[in-house]
Tab-separated table of C-alpha atoms in Angstrom:
chain	number	residue	atom	x	y	z
A	380	ALA	CA	185.036	139.080	106.383
A	381	GLN	CA	184.726	137.689	102.921
A	382	SER	CA	184.002	139.897	99.949
A	383	VAL	CA	183.839	139.783	96.170
A	384	THR	CA	184.557	142.580	93.720
A	385	GLN	CA	183.481	142.542	90.116
A	386	PRO	CA	185.096	145.707	88.765
A	387	ASP	CA	183.111	145.868	85.538
A	388	ILE	CA	179.429	146.746	85.883
A	389	HIS	CA	178.763	146.509	82.156
A	390	ILE	CA	180.643	144.907	79.286
A	391	THR	CA	179.664	145.082	75.630
A	392	VAL	CA	181.134	142.499	73.299
A	393	SER	CA	180.556	141.596	69.664
A	394	GLU	CA	179.145	138.211	68.830
A	395	GLY	CA	182.002	135.837	68.113
A	396	ALA	CA	184.515	137.836	70.115
A	397	SER	CA	186.134	136.607	73.295
A	398	LEU	CA	184.887	137.555	76.733
A	399	GLU	CA	186.634	137.890	80.074
A	400	LEU	CA	184.873	138.881	83.273
A	401	ARG	CA	186.952	139.831	86.268
A	402	CYS	CA	186.420	138.682	89.825
A	403	ASN	CA	188.551	139.441	92.859
A	404	TYR	CA	187.809	137.984	96.246
A	405	SER	CA	188.827	138.325	99.856
A	406	TYR	CA	188.654	135.231	102.023
A	407	GLY	CA	190.576	134.049	105.049
A	408	ALA	CA	191.156	130.481	103.942
A	409	THR	CA	191.074	128.371	100.806
A	410	PRO	CA	187.949	129.602	99.072
A	411	TYR	CA	185.166	127.896	97.257
A	412	LEU	CA	184.512	130.004	94.145
A	413	PHE	CA	181.510	130.087	91.883
A	414	TRP	CA	180.241	131.795	88.769
A	415	TYR	CA	176.500	132.074	88.232
A	416	VAL	CA	174.585	133.505	85.294
A	417	GLN	CA	171.215	135.219	85.486
A	418	SER	CA	169.129	135.822	82.394
A	419	PRO	CA	166.457	138.544	82.577
A	420	GLY	CA	163.591	137.536	84.834
A	421	GLN	CA	165.246	134.253	85.733
A	422	GLY	CA	166.988	132.725	88.701
A	423	LEU	CA	170.712	132.117	88.993
A	424	GLN	CA	172.215	129.198	87.123
A	425	LEU	CA	175.574	127.735	88.090
A	426	LEU	CA	178.185	128.019	85.335
A	427	LEU	CA	181.130	126.505	87.150
A	428	LYS	CA	182.774	126.122	90.527
A	429	TYR	CA	186.194	125.696	92.086
A	430	PHE	CA	186.773	123.805	95.303
A	431	SER	CA	190.295	122.440	94.923
A	432	GLY	CA	192.651	120.806	92.443
A	433	ASP	CA	193.178	122.018	88.900
A	434	THR	CA	193.038	125.799	88.886
A	435	LEU	CA	191.503	125.939	85.413
A	436	VAL	CA	187.876	124.973	85.678
A	437	GLN	CA	185.584	124.106	82.799
A	438	GLY	CA	181.896	124.890	83.015
A	439	ILE	CA	178.750	124.757	80.986
A	440	LYS	CA	178.028	126.741	77.826
A	441	GLY	CA	181.718	126.855	76.877
A	442	PHE	CA	182.823	128.935	79.861
A	443	GLU	CA	185.990	128.434	81.864
A	444	ALA	CA	187.561	130.172	84.840
A	445	GLU	CA	191.023	130.230	86.321
A	446	PHE	CA	191.784	130.443	90.029
A	447	LYS	CA	194.871	132.491	90.774
A	448	ARG	CA	195.615	132.451	94.464
A	449	SER	CA	198.448	134.971	94.203
A	450	GLN	CA	196.094	137.497	92.648
A	451	SER	CA	192.974	136.522	94.623
A	452	SER	CA	191.189	136.281	91.312
A	453	PHE	CA	188.775	133.934	89.593
A	454	ASN	CA	188.189	135.401	86.136
A	455	LEU	CA	185.613	133.929	83.781
A	456	ARG	CA	186.353	133.492	80.080
A	457	LYS	CA	184.681	132.385	76.904
A	458	PRO	CA	186.557	132.233	73.585
A	459	SER	CA	183.613	133.086	71.334
A	460	VAL	CA	180.459	134.753	72.610
A	461	HIS	CA	176.981	133.924	71.330
A	462	TRP	CA	174.026	136.301	71.427
A	463	SER	CA	172.419	134.028	74.016
A	464	ASP	CA	175.265	134.831	76.444
A	465	ALA	CA	173.770	138.262	77.076
A	466	ALA	CA	172.952	138.142	80.783
A	467	GLU	CA	174.245	139.173	84.181
A	468	TYR	CA	177.108	137.213	85.655
A	469	PHE	CA	177.814	136.868	89.355
A	470	CYS	CA	180.965	135.683	91.063
A	471	ALA	CA	180.620	134.276	94.574
A	472	VAL	CA	182.941	133.103	97.331
A	473	GLY	CA	182.249	130.838	100.259
A	474	GLY	CA	183.560	127.861	102.118
A	475	PRO	CA	183.742	126.138	105.456
A	476	ALA	CA	185.423	129.074	107.173
A	477	ALA	CA	182.373	131.169	106.342
A	478	GLY	CA	179.865	128.657	107.580
A	479	ASN	CA	179.160	127.761	103.979
A	480	LYS	CA	177.576	131.137	103.339
A	481	LEU	CA	178.086	132.613	99.909
A	482	THR	CA	179.009	136.232	99.323
A	483	PHE	CA	178.187	137.539	95.874
A	484	GLY	CA	179.792	140.250	93.835
A	485	GLY	CA	177.724	143.054	92.401
A	486	GLY	CA	177.452	141.379	89.027
A	487	THR	CA	178.574	142.219	85.498
A	488	ARG	CA	175.964	142.778	82.827
A	489	VAL	CA	177.070	141.517	79.422
A	490	LEU	CA	175.589	142.967	76.260
A	491	VAL	CA	176.254	141.187	72.966
A	492	LYS	CA	176.321	143.183	69.742
A	493	PRO	CA	175.389	141.450	66.504
B	453	ASP	CA	164.426	116.690	89.538
B	454	ALA	CA	162.148	119.721	89.372
B	455	GLY	CA	164.691	122.025	90.947
B	456	VAL	CA	163.915	124.565	93.637
B	457	ILE	CA	160.284	125.641	93.439
B	458	GLN	CA	159.089	129.049	94.573
B	459	SER	CA	155.628	130.501	94.756
B	460	PRO	CA	154.171	132.838	93.890
B	461	ARG	CA	156.341	133.996	90.994
B	462	HIS	CA	154.931	137.486	91.216
B	463	GLU	CA	153.202	139.274	94.077
B	464	VAL	CA	151.731	142.749	94.141
B	465	THR	CA	150.410	143.976	97.457
B	466	GLU	CA	149.649	147.156	99.310
B	467	MET	CA	151.694	148.606	102.094
B	468	GLY	CA	150.770	147.132	105.447
B	469	GLN	CA	149.625	143.804	104.105
B	470	GLU	CA	151.160	140.486	105.060
B	471	VAL	CA	153.169	138.702	102.383
B	472	THR	CA	154.154	135.035	102.470
B	473	LEU	CA	156.684	133.598	100.075
B	474	ARG	CA	157.080	129.848	99.723
B	475	CYS	CA	159.924	127.568	98.779
B	476	LYS	CA	160.311	123.859	98.141
B	477	PRO	CA	163.988	122.831	98.062
B	478	ILE	CA	165.450	120.070	95.936
B	479	SER	CA	164.707	116.695	97.448
B	480	GLY	CA	167.630	115.461	99.535
B	481	HIS	CA	169.102	118.899	100.094
B	482	ASN	CA	169.471	119.747	103.758
B	483	SER	CA	170.358	123.430	103.576
B	484	LEU	CA	168.058	126.215	102.462
B	485	PHE	CA	168.870	129.861	101.852
B	486	TRP	CA	166.710	132.951	101.374
B	487	TYR	CA	168.187	135.860	99.386
B	488	ARG	CA	166.906	139.273	98.383
B	489	GLN	CA	168.000	140.994	95.178
B	490	THR	CA	167.638	144.720	94.546
B	491	MET	CA	169.313	147.119	92.169
B	492	MET	CA	170.782	149.091	95.014
B	493	ARG	CA	172.083	146.301	97.230
B	494	GLY	CA	172.537	143.370	94.862
B	495	LEU	CA	172.133	139.855	96.235
B	496	GLU	CA	171.872	139.675	100.010
B	497	LEU	CA	171.603	136.560	102.129
B	498	LEU	CA	168.702	136.956	104.539
B	499	ILE	CA	168.730	133.661	106.421
B	500	TYR	CA	169.747	130.079	106.031
B	501	PHE	CA	168.655	126.781	107.530
B	502	ASN	CA	170.530	123.554	108.016
B	503	ASN	CA	168.444	120.450	108.689
B	504	ASN	CA	165.392	122.698	109.197
B	505	VAL	CA	167.121	124.734	111.914
B	506	PRO	CA	167.883	128.443	111.364
B	507	ILE	CA	171.664	128.838	111.496
B	508	ASP	CA	172.227	132.465	110.603
B	509	ASP	CA	169.533	135.139	110.380
B	510	SER	CA	171.868	138.106	110.607
B	511	GLY	CA	170.763	139.278	107.182
B	512	MET	CA	167.109	139.588	108.077
B	513	PRO	CA	166.470	143.320	107.814
B	514	GLU	CA	164.128	143.751	110.760
B	515	ASP	CA	161.462	142.160	112.879
B	516	ARG	CA	158.913	142.503	110.126
B	517	PHE	CA	160.675	139.615	108.403
B	518	SER	CA	160.397	136.052	109.642
B	519	ALA	CA	161.243	132.674	108.129
B	520	LYS	CA	160.287	129.145	109.021
B	521	MET	CA	161.169	125.682	107.840
B	522	PRO	CA	158.672	123.264	109.382
B	523	ASN	CA	160.024	120.280	107.453
B	524	ALA	CA	162.725	119.336	104.962
B	525	SER	CA	160.584	120.079	101.941
B	526	PHE	CA	159.063	123.459	102.729
B	527	SER	CA	160.034	126.927	103.901
B	528	THR	CA	158.290	130.270	104.135
B	529	LEU	CA	159.473	133.852	104.304
B	530	LYS	CA	156.921	136.223	105.748
B	531	ILE	CA	156.840	140.000	105.753
B	532	GLN	CA	154.345	141.607	108.107
B	533	PRO	CA	153.585	144.440	107.631
B	534	SER	CA	155.053	144.973	104.188
B	535	GLU	CA	156.516	148.310	103.086
B	536	PRO	CA	157.379	149.710	99.639
B	537	ARG	CA	161.112	149.339	100.374
B	538	ASP	CA	160.601	145.582	100.596
B	539	SER	CA	159.997	145.498	96.851
B	540	ALA	CA	162.620	143.152	95.431
B	541	VAL	CA	163.148	139.722	93.975
B	542	TYR	CA	163.375	137.063	96.649
B	543	PHE	CA	165.291	133.904	95.838
B	544	CYS	CA	165.372	130.601	97.605
B	545	ALA	CA	168.334	128.251	97.155
B	546	SER	CA	169.185	124.815	98.469
B	547	SER	CA	172.300	122.712	98.767
B	548	SER	CA	173.347	119.268	99.885
B	549	PRO	CA	176.280	118.119	101.982
B	550	GLY	CA	179.334	117.312	99.940
B	551	ARG	CA	182.706	115.987	100.932
B	552	GLY	CA	183.173	115.699	104.639
B	553	GLY	CA	179.665	116.957	105.223
B	554	LEU	CA	180.504	120.427	103.968
B	555	GLN	CA	177.879	122.186	101.915
B	556	GLU	CA	178.571	122.541	98.236
B	557	THR	CA	176.789	124.186	95.354
B	558	GLN	CA	173.679	126.224	95.974
B	559	TYR	CA	170.885	125.768	93.443
B	560	PHE	CA	168.539	128.695	93.015
B	561	GLY	CA	164.841	128.868	92.401
B	562	PRO	CA	163.296	131.221	89.820
B	563	GLY	CA	162.531	133.858	92.435
B	564	THR	CA	159.457	135.751	93.592
B	565	ARG	CA	159.155	139.286	92.295
B	566	LEU	CA	157.492	141.344	95.028
B	567	LEU	CA	156.046	144.785	94.526
B	568	VAL	CA	154.667	146.642	97.526
B	569	LEU	CA	152.597	149.677	96.614
């Protein structure tokens, strides 16, 4: 069965500092990987996705993620955080082998200090 | 495109009452997903449809929950009777077939925040 682990429940970062959110997955085939962001009281917005090809994926809002098959990881990064990046971030895995169902991690809540 | 539309955005009801949540997927999308989000259990997939047909309802908690998709532009999730433990945010998402007919990105609606007293 597929699963996603986001080891960090909360992360606090200063505005302007870099951010890295960890995601480890378990999947029986080549995965489709996603990062979504959820602002308070809002739905989930797609930041970026990986299906195949270049393992470094660029997304919206200055985010990027790198797929590392050997480590079963898909960590999300941003070089310089803005106060508006305070939100909850979810990593998800899916793909044809899973009937296109997505499994989400527990989320990482990011707090941005001024 | 207006995105995935859900109604109502908020619902407060009393235990035992029937609750109906509604979803309009993005036009042209042929898969629809219902999720529930709680603090304790995170995001859980309840059921999903492909071409209006329920494909996997293994996440539906119990018989009190039912979902329908009478046409490509509308779906409902019904809880009857509702219980306090059903309080959660319910999200609808839709996706379209990508390469080789495989489903790609799911786009989420704003959610319905349900409180059962």
